[in-house]
C-alpha angles and dihedrals in degrees: 000000000000119000112215128201114223132193121216126195118209127194119205122276087198125021138166127175124186118166109299096356135079133182115196141166135184133201106227094157086099090074105108113257093234091062122089119222108227098176141358122194130182112212116199126186132199122207092240132022111284137201119199138059131314114211122202124200130172114240109239103202145013121299141179121225092215092061101033095118092051099039112026113190122243113258132199123248116283109303099181143353131202123198112217132189122193096333134129096201134049136164140216124206105234097169090121089062096051095090097049092042092051102040102028099038094157087068095044103106096157131231141296120223121193126188114217105196141125096225135084095264116129141154122264126216088222092059108053123185116253135213122229114200122189114204140175 
């Protein structure tokens, strides 16, 4: 029997973008239980090339994209940072979150990404980040 690696692309089930901040979550509980997740990458894009630092935090509780500016969810301490220089796209390795997000989906509230930069780069609601999941 041949074992095949597959790639899955997920679009957000909740998403909010305001300037240099995004809040996003994905429902990966639909991945069949008999499949192993090999990798999980969050790909974020800015509307113009950016130079600075992207900061990733895990969202700690439920949130509603309609009320995000009035009631921002609590986030964990910094989980990851990515230095960027003149790019529109960057990625975070979220493989470590694949188990909790799949098998404890009620506690999967997604992630926050903030862009720390001096330029005009920002995130657009029309250009959501996507999640690439490699499985076997």
